[in-house]
Coordinates of C-alpha atoms and ligand atoms in Angstrom, one line a residue:
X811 CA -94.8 25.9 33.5
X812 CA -94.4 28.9 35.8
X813 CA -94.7 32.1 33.8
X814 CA -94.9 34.1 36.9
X815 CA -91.5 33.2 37.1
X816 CA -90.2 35.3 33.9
X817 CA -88.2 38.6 34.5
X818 CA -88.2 38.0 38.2
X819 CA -84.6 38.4 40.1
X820 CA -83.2 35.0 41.8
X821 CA -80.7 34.5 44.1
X822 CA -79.9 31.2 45.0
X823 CA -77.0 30.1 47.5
X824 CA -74.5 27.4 47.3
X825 CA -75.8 27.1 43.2
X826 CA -72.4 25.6 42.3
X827 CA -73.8 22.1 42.3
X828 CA -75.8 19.6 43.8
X829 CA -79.6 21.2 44.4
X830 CA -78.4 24.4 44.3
X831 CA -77.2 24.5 40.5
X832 CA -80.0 22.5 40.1
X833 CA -82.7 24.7 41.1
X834 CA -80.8 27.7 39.7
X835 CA -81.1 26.1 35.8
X836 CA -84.8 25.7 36.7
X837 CA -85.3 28.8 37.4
X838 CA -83.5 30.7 34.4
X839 CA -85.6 27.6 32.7
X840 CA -88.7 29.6 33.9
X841 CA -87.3 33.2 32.7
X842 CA -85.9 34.0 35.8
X843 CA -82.4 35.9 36.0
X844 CA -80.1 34.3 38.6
X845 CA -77.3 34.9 40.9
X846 CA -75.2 32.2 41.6
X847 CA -73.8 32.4 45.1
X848 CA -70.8 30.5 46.2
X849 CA -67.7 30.2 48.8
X850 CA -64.9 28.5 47.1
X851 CA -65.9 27.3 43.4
X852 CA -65.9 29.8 41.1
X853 CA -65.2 27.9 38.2
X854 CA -68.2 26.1 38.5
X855 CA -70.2 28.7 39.4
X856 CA -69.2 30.6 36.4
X857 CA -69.9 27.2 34.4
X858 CA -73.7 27.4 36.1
X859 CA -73.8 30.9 35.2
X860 CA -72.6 30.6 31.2
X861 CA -75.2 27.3 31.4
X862 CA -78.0 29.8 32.8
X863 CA -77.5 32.4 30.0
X864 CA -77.3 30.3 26.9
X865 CA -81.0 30.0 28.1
X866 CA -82.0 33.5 27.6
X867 CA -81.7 35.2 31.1
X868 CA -79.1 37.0 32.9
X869 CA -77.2 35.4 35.3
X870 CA -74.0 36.6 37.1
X871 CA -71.7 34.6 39.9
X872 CA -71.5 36.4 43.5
X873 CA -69.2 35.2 46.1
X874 CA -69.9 35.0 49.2
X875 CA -69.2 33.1 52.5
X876 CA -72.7 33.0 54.1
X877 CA -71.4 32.4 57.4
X878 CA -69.6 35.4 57.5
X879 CA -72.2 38.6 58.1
X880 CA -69.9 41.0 56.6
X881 CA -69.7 38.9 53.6
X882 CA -73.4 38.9 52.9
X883 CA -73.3 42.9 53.4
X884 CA -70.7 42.7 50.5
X885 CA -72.8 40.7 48.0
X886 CA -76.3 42.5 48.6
X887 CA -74.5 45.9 48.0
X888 CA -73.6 43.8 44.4
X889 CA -77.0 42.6 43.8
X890 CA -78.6 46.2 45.0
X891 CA -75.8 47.8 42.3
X892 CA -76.4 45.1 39.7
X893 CA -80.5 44.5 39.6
X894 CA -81.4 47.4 42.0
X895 CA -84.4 44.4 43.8
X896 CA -84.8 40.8 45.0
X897 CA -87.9 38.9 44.2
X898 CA -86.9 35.3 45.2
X899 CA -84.1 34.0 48.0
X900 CA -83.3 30.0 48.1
X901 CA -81.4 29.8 51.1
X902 CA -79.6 26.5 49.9
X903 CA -76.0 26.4 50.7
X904 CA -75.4 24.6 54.3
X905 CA -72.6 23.7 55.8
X906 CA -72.3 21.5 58.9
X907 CA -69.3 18.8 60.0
X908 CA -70.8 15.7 60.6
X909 CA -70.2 13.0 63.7
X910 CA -71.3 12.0 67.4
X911 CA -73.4 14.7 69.2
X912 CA -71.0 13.6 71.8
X913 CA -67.7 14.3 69.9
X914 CA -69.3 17.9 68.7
X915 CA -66.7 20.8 69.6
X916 CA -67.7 24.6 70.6
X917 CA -66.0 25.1 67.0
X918 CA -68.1 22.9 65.4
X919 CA -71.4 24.2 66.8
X920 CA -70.3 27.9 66.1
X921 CA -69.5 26.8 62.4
X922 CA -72.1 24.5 61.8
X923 CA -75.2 26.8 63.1
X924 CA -73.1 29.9 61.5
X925 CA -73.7 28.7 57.9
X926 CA -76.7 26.4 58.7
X927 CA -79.0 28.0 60.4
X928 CA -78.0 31.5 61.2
X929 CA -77.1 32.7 57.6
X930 CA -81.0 32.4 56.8
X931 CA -81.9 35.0 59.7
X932 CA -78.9 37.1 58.0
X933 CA -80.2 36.6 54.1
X934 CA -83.6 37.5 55.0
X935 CA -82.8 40.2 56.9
X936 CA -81.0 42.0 54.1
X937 CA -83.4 40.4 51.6
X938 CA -86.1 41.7 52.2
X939 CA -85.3 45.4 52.2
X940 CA -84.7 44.4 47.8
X941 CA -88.1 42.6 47.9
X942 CA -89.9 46.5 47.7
X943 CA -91.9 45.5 44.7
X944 CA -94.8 43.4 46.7
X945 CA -93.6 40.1 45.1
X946 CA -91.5 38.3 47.4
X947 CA -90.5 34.8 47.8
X948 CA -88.1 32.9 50.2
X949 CA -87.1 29.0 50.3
X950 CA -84.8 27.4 53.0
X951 CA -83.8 24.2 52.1
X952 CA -84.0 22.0 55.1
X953 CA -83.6 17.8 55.3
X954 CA -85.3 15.1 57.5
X955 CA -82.4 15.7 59.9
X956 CA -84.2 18.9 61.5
X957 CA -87.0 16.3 62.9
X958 CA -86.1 13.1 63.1
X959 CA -82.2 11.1 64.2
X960 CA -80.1 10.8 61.3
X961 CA -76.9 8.6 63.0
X962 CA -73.4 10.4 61.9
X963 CA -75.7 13.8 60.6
X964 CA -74.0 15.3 64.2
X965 CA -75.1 19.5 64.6
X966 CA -76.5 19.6 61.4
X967 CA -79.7 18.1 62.7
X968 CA -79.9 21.2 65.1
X969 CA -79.0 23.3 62.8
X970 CA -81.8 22.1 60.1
X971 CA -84.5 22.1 63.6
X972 CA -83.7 26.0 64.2
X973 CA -83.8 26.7 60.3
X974 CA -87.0 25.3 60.4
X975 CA -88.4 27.6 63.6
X976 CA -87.0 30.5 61.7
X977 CA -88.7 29.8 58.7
X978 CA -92.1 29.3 60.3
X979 CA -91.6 32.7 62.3
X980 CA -90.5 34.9 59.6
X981 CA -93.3 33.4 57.6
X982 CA -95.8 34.7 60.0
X983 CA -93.9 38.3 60.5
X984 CA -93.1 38.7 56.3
X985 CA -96.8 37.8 55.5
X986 CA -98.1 41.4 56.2
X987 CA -95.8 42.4 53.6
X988 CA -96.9 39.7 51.1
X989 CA -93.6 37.6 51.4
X990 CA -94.3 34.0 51.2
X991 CA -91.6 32.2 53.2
X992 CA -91.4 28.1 52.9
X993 CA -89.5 25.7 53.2
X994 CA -88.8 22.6 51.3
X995 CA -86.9 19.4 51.7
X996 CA -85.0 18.3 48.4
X997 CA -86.1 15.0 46.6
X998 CA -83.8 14.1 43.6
X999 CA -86.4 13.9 40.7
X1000 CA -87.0 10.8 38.8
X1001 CA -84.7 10.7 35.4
X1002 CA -86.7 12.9 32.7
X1003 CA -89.0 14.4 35.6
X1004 CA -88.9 18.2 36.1
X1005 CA -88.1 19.5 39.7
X1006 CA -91.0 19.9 41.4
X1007 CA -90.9 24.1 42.4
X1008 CA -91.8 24.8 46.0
X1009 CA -93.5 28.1 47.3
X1010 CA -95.6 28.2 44.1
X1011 CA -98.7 30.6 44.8
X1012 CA -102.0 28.5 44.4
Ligands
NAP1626 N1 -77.5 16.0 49.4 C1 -78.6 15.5 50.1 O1 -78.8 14.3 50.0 C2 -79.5 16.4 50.9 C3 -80.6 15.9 51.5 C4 -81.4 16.7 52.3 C5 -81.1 18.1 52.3 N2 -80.1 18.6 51.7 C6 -79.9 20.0 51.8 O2 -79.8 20.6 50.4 C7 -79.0 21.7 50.4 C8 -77.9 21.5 49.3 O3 -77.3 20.3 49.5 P1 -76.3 19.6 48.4 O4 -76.0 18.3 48.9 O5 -76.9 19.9 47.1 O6 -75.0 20.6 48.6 P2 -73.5 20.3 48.1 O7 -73.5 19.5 46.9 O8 -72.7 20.0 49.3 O9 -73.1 21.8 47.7 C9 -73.0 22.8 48.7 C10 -73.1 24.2 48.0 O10 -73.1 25.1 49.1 C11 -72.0 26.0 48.9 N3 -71.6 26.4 50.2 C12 -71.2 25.6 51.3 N4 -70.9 26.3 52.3 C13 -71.1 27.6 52.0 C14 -70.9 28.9 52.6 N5 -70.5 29.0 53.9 N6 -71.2 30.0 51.9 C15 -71.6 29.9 50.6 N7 -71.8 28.8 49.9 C16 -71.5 27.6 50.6 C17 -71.0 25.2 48.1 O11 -70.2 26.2 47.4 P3 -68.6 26.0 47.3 O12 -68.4 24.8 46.5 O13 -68.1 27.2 46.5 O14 -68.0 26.0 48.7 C18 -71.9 24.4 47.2 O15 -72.3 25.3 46.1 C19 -78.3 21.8 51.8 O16 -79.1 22.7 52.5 C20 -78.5 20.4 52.3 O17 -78.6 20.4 53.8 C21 -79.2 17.8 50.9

C-alpha cells in the first residue's frame, strides 16, 4: 500500500507492544527493516523481531532506556554499525506516572518529561545525522492529553503539550533538509482495518 516504504531503515521505540509493536509489523508489512527498541522486555521484543522477519525484512532488537541520554548514544552507535543510516524514527515509547497535578513530585516531573518529552529532542538530534540520504521521516506519538484535561493523566499531559511544540519546531528547522516531522495521535483500528500510516508524502 506504501511501496515507498520497501528497503527503507525503521526505528521504532517502545515496539514491544501496544502501538509500538503494532506499527513496527506494519512497517516490515510495507518492506521496511525495523529496529525494535525497548527498556525492559526483551523477550518480547525479540518475539516482535522473529514476527517482523518471517515477513521478509530484517529486523533486530536494540535496548535502550530513552530517558537516559547516554543510552540513546549506545544504540545509535548500533544502528550506525548495523545499517550504516536512518530513514524513519517513531518516537513511541513514553513513560509518565499518572495522578493529581497537585500530588506530582520533583521526581516525577524529571522522570515523566525525561522519557516523555525530552527523549524526542535527544532521538532527533542523533537521528538525523543517519538520515544523510535526503529521505527522512520522523513520528512522535502524542495523545489528547497534550491539549485538552484528561483527570488522573497527572505530567503526562505536559509532557505530551511540550512533545507537541518540539515536533512543530523541529518540523520547521528539518524541512530545509527535506525531513518531514509529524506527529500523530494513535486510534486503535477497527478489527480487519489496516493502521492508518501517518507522515505519508502526498
Ligand atoms: N494506550 C493508549 O490508549 C494511548 C492513547 C493515546 C496515546 N498513547 C501513546 O501511544 C504511545 C504508546 O502507548 P502504548 O499504550 O502502546 O504503550 P505501552 O503498551 O505502555 O508500551 C510502552 C512501550 O514503551 C516502552 N518504554 C517505556 N518506557 C521506555 C523507556 N524509558 N525507554 C524505552 N522504551 C520504553 C516499553 O518497553 P518495555 O516493556 O521494555 O519497558 C513498551 O514497549 C505512547 O506515546 C502513549 O502516550 C497511548
Amino acid at each position: 500500500m506504501y511501496p515507498e516504504l520497501s528497503g527503507k531503515i525503521a526505528l521504532v521505540t517502545g515496539a514491544t507492544r501496544g502501538f509500538g509493536r503494532a506499527i513496527a509489523l506494519r512497517l516490515a508489512r510495507e518492506g521496511a527493516d525495523v529496529i525494535v527498541n525497548y527498556r525492559r522486555s526483551m523477550s518480547e521484543a525479540q518475539k516482535v523481531v522473529e514476527e517482523i522477519t518471517a515477513l521478509g525484512v530484517r529486523g533486530c532488537a536494540l535496548r535502550a532506556d530513552i530517558g537516559k541520554e547516554e543510552s540513546l548514544d549506545k544504540m545509535f552507535e548500533q544502528i550506525r554499525e548495523r545499517f550504516g543510516r536512518l530513514d524513519i524514527l517513531i518516537a513511541n515509547a513514553a513513560f509518565g506516572v499518572p495522578g493529581k497535578l497537585m500530588e506530582a513530585t520533583g521526581k516525577y516531573w524529571e522522570v515523566t518529561m525525561a522519557s516523555s518529552a525530552r527523549s524526542f529532542l535527544n532521538l532527533v538530534q542523533k537521528a538525523v545525522p543517519l538520515m544523510n540520504n535526503s529521505y527522512g521521516r520522523i513520528v512522535s506519538i502524542t495523545s489528547d492529553g497534550g491539549q485538552k484535561v484528561i483527570p488522573g493523566y497527572g505530567l503526562m499531559g505536559p509532557a505530551k503539550a511540550a512533545l507537541e511544540s518540539l515536533t512543530r519546531g523541529l518540523a520547521y528547522e528539518l524541512a530545509p533538509k527535506k525531513i518531514i516531522v509529524n506527529a500523530s495521535w494513535p486510534v486503535w483500528p477497527t478489527p480487519g482495518q489496516p493502521i492508518p500510516f501517518p507522515g505519508r508524502r502526498r
